Coordinates of C-alpha atoms and ligand atoms in Angstrom, one line a residue:
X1 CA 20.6 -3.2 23.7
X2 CA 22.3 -6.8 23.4
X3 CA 23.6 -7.2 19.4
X4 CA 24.4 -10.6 18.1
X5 CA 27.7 -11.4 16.7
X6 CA 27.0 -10.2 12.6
X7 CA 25.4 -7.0 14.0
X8 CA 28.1 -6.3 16.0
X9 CA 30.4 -6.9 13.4
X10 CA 28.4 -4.4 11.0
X11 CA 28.2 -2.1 13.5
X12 CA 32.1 -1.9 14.1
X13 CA 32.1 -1.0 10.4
X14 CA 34.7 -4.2 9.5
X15 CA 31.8 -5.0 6.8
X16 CA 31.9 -1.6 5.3
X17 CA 30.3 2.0 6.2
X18 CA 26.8 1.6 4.8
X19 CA 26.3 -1.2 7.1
X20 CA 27.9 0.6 9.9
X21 CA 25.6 3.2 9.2
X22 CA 22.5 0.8 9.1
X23 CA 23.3 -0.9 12.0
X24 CA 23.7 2.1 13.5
X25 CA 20.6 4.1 12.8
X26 CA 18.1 0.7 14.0
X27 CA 20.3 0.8 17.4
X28 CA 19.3 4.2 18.0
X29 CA 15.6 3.8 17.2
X30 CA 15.5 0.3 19.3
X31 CA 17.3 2.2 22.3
X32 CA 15.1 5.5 21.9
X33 CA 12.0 3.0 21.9
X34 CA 13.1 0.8 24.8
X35 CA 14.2 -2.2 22.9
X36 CA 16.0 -5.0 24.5
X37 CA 17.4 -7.3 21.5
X38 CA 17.1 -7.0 17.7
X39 CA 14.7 -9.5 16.1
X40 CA 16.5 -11.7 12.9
X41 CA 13.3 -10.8 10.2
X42 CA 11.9 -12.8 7.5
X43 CA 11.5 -10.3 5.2
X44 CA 12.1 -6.4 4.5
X45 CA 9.7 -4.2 2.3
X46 CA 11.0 -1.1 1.4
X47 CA 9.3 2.2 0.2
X48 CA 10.3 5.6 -0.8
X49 CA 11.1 4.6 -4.7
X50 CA 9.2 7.9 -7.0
X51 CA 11.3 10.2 -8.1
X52 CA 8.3 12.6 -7.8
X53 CA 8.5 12.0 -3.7
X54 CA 12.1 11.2 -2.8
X55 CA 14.1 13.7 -5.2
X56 CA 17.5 14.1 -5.0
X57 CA 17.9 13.5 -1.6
X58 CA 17.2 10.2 -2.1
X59 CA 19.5 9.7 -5.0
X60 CA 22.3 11.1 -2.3
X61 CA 20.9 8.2 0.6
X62 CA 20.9 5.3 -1.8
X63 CA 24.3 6.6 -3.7
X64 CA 26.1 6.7 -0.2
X65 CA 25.0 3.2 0.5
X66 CA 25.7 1.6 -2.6
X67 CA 29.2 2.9 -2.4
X68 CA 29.8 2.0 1.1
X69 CA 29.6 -1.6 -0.2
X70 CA 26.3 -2.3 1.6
X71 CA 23.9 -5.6 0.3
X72 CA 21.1 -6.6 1.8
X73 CA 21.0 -9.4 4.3
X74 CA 17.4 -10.0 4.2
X75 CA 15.1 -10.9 1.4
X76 CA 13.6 -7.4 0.6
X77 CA 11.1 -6.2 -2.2
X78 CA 10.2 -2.5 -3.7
X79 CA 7.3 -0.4 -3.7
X80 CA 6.2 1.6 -6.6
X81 CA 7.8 3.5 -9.0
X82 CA 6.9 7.1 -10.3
X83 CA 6.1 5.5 -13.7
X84 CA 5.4 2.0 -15.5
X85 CA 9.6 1.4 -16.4
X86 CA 8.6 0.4 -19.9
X87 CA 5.9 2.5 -21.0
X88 CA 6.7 6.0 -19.3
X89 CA 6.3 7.8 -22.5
X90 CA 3.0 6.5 -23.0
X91 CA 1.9 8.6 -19.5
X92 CA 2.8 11.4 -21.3
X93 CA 6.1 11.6 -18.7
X94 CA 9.2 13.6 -19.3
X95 CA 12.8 11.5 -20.1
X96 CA 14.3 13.6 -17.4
X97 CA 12.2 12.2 -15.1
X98 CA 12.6 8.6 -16.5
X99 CA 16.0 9.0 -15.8
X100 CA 16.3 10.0 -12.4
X101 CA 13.8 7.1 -12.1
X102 CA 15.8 4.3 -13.4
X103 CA 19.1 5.6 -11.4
X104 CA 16.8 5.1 -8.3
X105 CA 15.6 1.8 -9.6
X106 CA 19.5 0.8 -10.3
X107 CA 20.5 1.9 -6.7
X108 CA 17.9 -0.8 -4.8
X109 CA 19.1 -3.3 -7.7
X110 CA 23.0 -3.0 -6.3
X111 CA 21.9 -3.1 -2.5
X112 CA 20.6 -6.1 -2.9
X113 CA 16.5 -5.5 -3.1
X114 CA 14.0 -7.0 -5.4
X115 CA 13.1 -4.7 -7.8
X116 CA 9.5 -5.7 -7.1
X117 CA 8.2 -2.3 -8.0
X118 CA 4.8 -3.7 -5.6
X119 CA 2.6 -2.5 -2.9
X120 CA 1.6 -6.1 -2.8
X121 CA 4.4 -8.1 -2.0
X122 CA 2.4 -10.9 -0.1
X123 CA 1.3 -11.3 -3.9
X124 CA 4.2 -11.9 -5.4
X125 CA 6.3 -14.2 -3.1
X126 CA 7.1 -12.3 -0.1
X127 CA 4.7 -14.0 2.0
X128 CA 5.3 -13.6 6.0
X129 CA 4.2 -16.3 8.6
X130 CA 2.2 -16.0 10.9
X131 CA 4.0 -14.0 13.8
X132 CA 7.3 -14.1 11.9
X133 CA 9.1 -10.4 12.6
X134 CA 9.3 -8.4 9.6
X135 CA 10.1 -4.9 9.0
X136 CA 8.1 -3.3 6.0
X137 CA 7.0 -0.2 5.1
X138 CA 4.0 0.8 2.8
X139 CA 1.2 1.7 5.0
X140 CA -1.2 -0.7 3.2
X141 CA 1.1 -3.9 3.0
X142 CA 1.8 -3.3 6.8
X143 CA -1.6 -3.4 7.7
X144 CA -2.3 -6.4 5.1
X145 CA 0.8 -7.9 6.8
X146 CA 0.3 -7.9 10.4
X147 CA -4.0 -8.2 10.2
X148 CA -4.7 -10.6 7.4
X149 CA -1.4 -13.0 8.0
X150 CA -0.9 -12.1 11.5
X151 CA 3.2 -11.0 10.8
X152 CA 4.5 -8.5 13.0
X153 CA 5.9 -5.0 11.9
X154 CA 6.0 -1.4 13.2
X155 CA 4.8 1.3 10.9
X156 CA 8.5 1.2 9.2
X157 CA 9.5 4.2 7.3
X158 CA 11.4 4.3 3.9
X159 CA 14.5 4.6 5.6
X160 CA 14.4 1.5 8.8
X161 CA 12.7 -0.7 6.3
X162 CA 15.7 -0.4 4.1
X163 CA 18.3 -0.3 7.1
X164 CA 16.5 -3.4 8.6
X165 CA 16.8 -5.1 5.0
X166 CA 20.4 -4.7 4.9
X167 CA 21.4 -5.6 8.6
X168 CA 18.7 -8.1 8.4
X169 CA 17.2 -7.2 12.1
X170 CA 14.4 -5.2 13.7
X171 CA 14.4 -4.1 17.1
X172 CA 12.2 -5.7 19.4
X173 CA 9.2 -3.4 20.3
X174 CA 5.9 -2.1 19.9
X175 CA 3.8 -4.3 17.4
X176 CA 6.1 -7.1 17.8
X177 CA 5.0 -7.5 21.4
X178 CA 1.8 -9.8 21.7
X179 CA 0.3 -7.3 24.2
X180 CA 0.8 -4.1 21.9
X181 CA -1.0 -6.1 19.4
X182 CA -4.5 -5.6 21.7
X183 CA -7.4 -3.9 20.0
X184 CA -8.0 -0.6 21.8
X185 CA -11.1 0.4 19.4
X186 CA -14.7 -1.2 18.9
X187 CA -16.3 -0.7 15.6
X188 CA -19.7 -1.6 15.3
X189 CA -20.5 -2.1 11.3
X190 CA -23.7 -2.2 10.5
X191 CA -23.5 -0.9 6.6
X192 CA -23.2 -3.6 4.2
X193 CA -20.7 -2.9 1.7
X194 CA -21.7 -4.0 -2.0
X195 CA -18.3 -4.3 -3.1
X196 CA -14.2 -3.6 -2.5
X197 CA -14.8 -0.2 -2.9
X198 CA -17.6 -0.2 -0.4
X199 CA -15.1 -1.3 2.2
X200 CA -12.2 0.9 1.4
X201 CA -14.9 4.0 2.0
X202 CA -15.7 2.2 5.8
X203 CA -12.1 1.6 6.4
X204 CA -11.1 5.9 5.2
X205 CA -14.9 6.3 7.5
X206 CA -13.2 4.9 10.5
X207 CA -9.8 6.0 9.7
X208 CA -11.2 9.3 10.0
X209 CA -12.7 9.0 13.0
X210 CA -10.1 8.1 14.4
X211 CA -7.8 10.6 13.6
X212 CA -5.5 11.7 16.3
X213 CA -6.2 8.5 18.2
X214 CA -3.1 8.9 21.1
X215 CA -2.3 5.4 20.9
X216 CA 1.3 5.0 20.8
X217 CA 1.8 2.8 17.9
X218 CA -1.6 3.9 16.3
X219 CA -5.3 3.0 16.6
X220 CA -5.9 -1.2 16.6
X221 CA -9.5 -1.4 16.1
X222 CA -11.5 -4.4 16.4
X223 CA -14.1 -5.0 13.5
X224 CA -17.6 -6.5 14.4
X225 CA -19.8 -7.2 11.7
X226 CA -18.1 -6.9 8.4
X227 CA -18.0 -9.7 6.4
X228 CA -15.4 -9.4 3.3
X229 CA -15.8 -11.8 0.7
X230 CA -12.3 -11.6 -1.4
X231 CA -8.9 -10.5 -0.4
X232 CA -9.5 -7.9 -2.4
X233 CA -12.1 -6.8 -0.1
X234 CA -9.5 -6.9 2.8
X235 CA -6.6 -5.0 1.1
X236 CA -9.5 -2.2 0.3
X237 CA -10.3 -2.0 4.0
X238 CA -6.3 -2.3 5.2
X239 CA -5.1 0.5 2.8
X240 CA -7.9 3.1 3.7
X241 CA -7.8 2.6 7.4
X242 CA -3.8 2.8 7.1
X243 CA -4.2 6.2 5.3
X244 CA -4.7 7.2 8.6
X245 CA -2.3 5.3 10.6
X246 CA -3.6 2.4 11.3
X247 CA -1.5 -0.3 11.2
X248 CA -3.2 -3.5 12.3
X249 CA -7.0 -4.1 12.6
X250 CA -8.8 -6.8 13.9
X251 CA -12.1 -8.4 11.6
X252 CA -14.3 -10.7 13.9
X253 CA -14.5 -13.9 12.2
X254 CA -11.7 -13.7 9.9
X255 CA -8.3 -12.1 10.9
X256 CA -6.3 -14.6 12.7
X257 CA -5.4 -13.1 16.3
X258 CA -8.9 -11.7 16.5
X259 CA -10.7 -14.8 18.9
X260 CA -7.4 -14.7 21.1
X261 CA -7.4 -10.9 21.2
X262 CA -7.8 -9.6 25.3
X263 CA -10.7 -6.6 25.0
X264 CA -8.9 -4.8 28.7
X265 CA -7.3 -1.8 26.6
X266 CA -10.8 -0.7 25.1
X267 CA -11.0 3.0 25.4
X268 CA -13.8 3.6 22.8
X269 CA -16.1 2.5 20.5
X270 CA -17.4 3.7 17.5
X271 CA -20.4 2.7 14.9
X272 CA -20.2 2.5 10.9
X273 CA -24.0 2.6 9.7
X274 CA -25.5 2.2 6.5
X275 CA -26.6 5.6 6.3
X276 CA -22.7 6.3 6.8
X277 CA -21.6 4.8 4.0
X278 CA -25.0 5.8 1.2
X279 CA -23.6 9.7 2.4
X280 CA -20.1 8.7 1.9
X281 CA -20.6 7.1 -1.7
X282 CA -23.3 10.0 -2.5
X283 CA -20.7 13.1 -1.5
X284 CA -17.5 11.4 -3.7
X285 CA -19.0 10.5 -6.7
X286 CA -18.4 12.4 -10.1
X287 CA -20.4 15.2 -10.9
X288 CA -18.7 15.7 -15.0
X289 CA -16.6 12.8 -17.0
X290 CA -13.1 12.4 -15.9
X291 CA -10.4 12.7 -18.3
X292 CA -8.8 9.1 -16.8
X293 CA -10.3 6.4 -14.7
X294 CA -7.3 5.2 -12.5
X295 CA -7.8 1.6 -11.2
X296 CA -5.8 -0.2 -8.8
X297 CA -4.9 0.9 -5.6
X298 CA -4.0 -1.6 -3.5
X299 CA -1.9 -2.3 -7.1
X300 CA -4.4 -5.3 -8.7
X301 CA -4.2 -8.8 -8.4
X302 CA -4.7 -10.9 -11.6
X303 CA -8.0 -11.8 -10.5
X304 CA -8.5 -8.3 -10.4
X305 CA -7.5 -7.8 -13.7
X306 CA -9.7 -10.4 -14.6
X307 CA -13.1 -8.5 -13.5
X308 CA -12.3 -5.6 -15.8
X309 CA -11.3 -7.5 -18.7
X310 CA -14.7 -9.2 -18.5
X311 CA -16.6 -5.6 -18.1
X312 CA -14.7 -4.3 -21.0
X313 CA -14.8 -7.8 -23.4
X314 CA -16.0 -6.1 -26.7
X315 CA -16.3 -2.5 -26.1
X316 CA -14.0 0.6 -26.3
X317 CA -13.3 3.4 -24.4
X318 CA -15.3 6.5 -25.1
X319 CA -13.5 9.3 -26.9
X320 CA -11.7 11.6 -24.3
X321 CA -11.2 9.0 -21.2
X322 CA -8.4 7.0 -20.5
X323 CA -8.2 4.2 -18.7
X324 CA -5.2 2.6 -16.4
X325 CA -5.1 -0.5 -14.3
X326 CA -2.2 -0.3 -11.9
X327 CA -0.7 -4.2 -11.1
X328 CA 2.3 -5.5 -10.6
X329 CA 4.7 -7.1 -12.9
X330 CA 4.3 -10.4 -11.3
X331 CA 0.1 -10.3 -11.6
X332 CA 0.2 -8.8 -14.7
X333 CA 2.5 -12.0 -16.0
X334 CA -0.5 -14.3 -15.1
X335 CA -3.5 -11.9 -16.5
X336 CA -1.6 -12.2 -19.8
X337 CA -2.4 -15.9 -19.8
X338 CA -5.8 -15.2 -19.4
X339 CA -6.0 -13.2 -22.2
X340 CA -7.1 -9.8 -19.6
X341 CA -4.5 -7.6 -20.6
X342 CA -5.1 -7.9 -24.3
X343 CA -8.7 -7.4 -23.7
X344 CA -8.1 -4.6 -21.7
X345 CA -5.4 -3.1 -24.3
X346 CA -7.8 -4.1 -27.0
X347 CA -10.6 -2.1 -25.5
X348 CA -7.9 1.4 -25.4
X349 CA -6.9 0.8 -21.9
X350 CA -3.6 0.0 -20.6
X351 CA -2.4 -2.1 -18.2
X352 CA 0.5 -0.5 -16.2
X353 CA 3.2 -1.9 -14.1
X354 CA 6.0 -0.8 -11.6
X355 CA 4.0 2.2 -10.7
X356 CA 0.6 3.5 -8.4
X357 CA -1.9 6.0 -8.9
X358 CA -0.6 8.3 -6.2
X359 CA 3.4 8.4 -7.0
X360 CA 2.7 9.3 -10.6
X361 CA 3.6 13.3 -11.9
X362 CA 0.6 13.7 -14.1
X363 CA 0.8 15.6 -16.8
X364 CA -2.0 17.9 -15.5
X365 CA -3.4 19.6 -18.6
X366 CA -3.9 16.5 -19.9
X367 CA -5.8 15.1 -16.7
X368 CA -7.6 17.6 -15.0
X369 CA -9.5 15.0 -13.1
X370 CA -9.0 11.8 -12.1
X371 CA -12.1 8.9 -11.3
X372 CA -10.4 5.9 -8.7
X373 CA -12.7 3.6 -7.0
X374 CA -10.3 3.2 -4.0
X375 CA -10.6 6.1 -0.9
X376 CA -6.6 5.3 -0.6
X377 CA -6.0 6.7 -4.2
X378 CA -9.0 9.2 -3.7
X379 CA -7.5 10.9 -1.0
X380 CA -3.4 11.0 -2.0
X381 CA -4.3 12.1 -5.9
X382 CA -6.2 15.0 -4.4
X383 CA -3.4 16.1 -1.9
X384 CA -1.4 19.0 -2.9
X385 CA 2.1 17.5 -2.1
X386 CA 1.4 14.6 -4.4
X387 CA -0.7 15.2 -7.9
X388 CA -3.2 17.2 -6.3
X389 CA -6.0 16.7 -9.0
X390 CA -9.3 16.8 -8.5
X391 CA -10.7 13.2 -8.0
X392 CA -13.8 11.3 -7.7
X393 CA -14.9 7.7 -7.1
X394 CA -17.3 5.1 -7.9
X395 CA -17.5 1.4 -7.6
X396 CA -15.0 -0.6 -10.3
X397 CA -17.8 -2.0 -12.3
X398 CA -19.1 1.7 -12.5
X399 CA -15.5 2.9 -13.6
X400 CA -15.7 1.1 -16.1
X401 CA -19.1 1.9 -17.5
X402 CA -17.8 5.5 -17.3
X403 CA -15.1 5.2 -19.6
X404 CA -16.8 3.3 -21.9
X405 CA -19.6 6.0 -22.0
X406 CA -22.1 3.2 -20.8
X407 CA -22.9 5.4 -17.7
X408 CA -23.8 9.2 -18.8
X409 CA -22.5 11.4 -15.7
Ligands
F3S501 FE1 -0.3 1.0 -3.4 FE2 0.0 3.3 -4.4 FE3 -2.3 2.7 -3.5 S1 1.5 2.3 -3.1 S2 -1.8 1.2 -1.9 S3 -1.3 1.7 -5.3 S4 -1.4 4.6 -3.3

């Protein structure tokens, strides 16, 4: 593979060993994936940040960096954090763990990355052109990144995302080809989602199907017939059908490579009806109250924040549910000028930042069950290597009625 000048400098190790090692380790993956030339990137986003998912091995990875001398070269944010950085005690979380959590939080801060603490960094600054090569990680800001602003990434993990932030380059191959970039799926929609929720079940629906897709960098399918109406409505879809490894789809109509997109690679197709989606909503939805209604995965925008402000102005929480809204520290900034978080806060919720529903170490006696209303926080609280608590879902404005005891269940 041909290295510019700074990258062969880094790799010679003459700008210390955690660049060296960097360097290093996205040589090997762009030789191993038949890479000709590293790619300079706009931006980096990095993941792997709970204390509850990386432990102490990745205390030891960002430790040996950080003493190696290595900064980042690139502008790179953070994903979420196992708890809000301020308010841990408040989810009920143990100091221990707060501590391991700000040493990891301290670590990015001396390599250089924005302590972001996002899964939405296209909200909060780090906005990528259209076809500019980045390298981010985060499932559902990948596939926001390269279908909704037409950027080009791979499915980085935590580990190139961060080596690509601090040597600044990508290595030049699958999704930042224009011909890997091809649809290879049809999905015909016919159901007609109500709502952000509604199209976070179709994208987990399609995800599902299909599962084990053998496309080399993952299933690309094209999208006829769905009309989203917010952005919100697009991150839904993005981070449900990237549950499953999707990391680009195509919407007819509204995703900007779709008219130019060739149809040659097509090797199925595959329909979404309305009956789909009534059986999907009907099998996930609560059968008892929940002890906390978790909102907020995709992290919420301040418009977001907004909604639920105005479904909770002048009520309170029913005795015995909680309710969180997960959003960044950015978006949370502007909902406190509208007055959302104190409504919110005033109505017994509370309004968390740095963190997600899924990287969180519930406490579980005192949540035994968990109501979302996003399939990407529906499936990962129920999964046994992450909180594995029971969960349910229903549509946001329904949430909401639950935990102020508005909707019986
Ligand atoms: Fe974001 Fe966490 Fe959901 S990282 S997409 S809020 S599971």
């Amino acid at each position: 593979m041909k290295l510019e000048r700074p990258q062969q400098e880094m790799l010679s190790g003459r700008r210390g060993p955690g660049l060296e090692a960097a360097t290093s380790l996205l040589l090997d993956v762009g030789e191993a994936a038949g890479a000709k030339r590293m790619l300079g990137i706009q931006s980096a986003h990095v993941s792997g940040v709970s204390y509850l998912t990386g432990g102490e091995g990745l205390v030891k990875f960002l430790s040996g960096l950080a003493e190696g001398g290595a900064r980042a070269s690139a502008y790179a944010t953070l994903n979420p954090a196992g708890m809000d950085l301020d308010r841990w005690k408040e989810m009920g979380l143990e100091p221990a763990f707060a501590e391991k959590q700000e040493l990891i939080i301290s670590l990015y801060r001396s390599l250089g990355i924005q302590t972001t603490c996002s899964c939405t960094p296209y909200e909060m600054g780090n906005v990528p052109r259209y076809g500019a090569p980045i390298a981010w990680a985060e499932s559902s800001a990948i596939a926001f990144a390269n279908s909704f602003f037409g950027a080009r990434t791979n499915r980085e993990s935590a580990v190139t995302a961060l080596c690509s932030a601090l040597a600044g380059v990508t290595p030049e191959y699958g999704l930042h080809l224009r011909k890997e970039r091809a649809p290879n799926v049809i999905v015909e929609v016919s159901a007609e989602p109500r709502d952000s929720t509604d199209f976070s079940v179709i994208g987990h629906h399609i995800g599902e199907m299909l599962q084990g897709d053998p496309a080399e960098f993952g299933p690309i399918p094209l999208l006829r017939g769905l009309r989203p109406r917010t952005p919100h409505d697009l991150k839904a879809l993005g981070a449900s059908l990237a549950t499953f490894g999707v990391p680009l789809c195509h919407v007819e109509g509204f995703t900007p490579e779709c008219e130019s997109c060739p149809l040659r690679n097509i090797r199925r197709r595959v329909r979404v009806t309305g009956t789909d989606l009534a059986r999907w909503r009907r099998e996930h939805e609560p059968s008892a109250p929940p002890a906390l209604v978790a909102i907020g995965c995709p992290q919420a925008s301040a418009p977001e924040v907004d909604r639920i402000a105005s479904l909770l102005a002048g009520k309170r929480l029913v005795e015995g549910v909680e309710l969180w809204v997960f959003t960044s520290r950015a978006q949370r900034a502007v909902a406190e000028q509208s007055g959302a978080v104190t409504t919110i806060e005033k109505a017994g919720g509370r309004v968390l930042v740095d963190t997600c529903p899924e990287v969180v170490p519930y406490p579980r006696s005192h949540y035994p069950s968990i109501l979302v209303d996003s399939m990407k926080a529906h499936h990962y609280i129920r999964s046994p290597g992450l909180a594995g608590i029971p969960a349910s879902l229903l549509p946001t404005e329904r949430c909401v009625r639950v935990a102020t005891g508005e909707e019986k269940l």
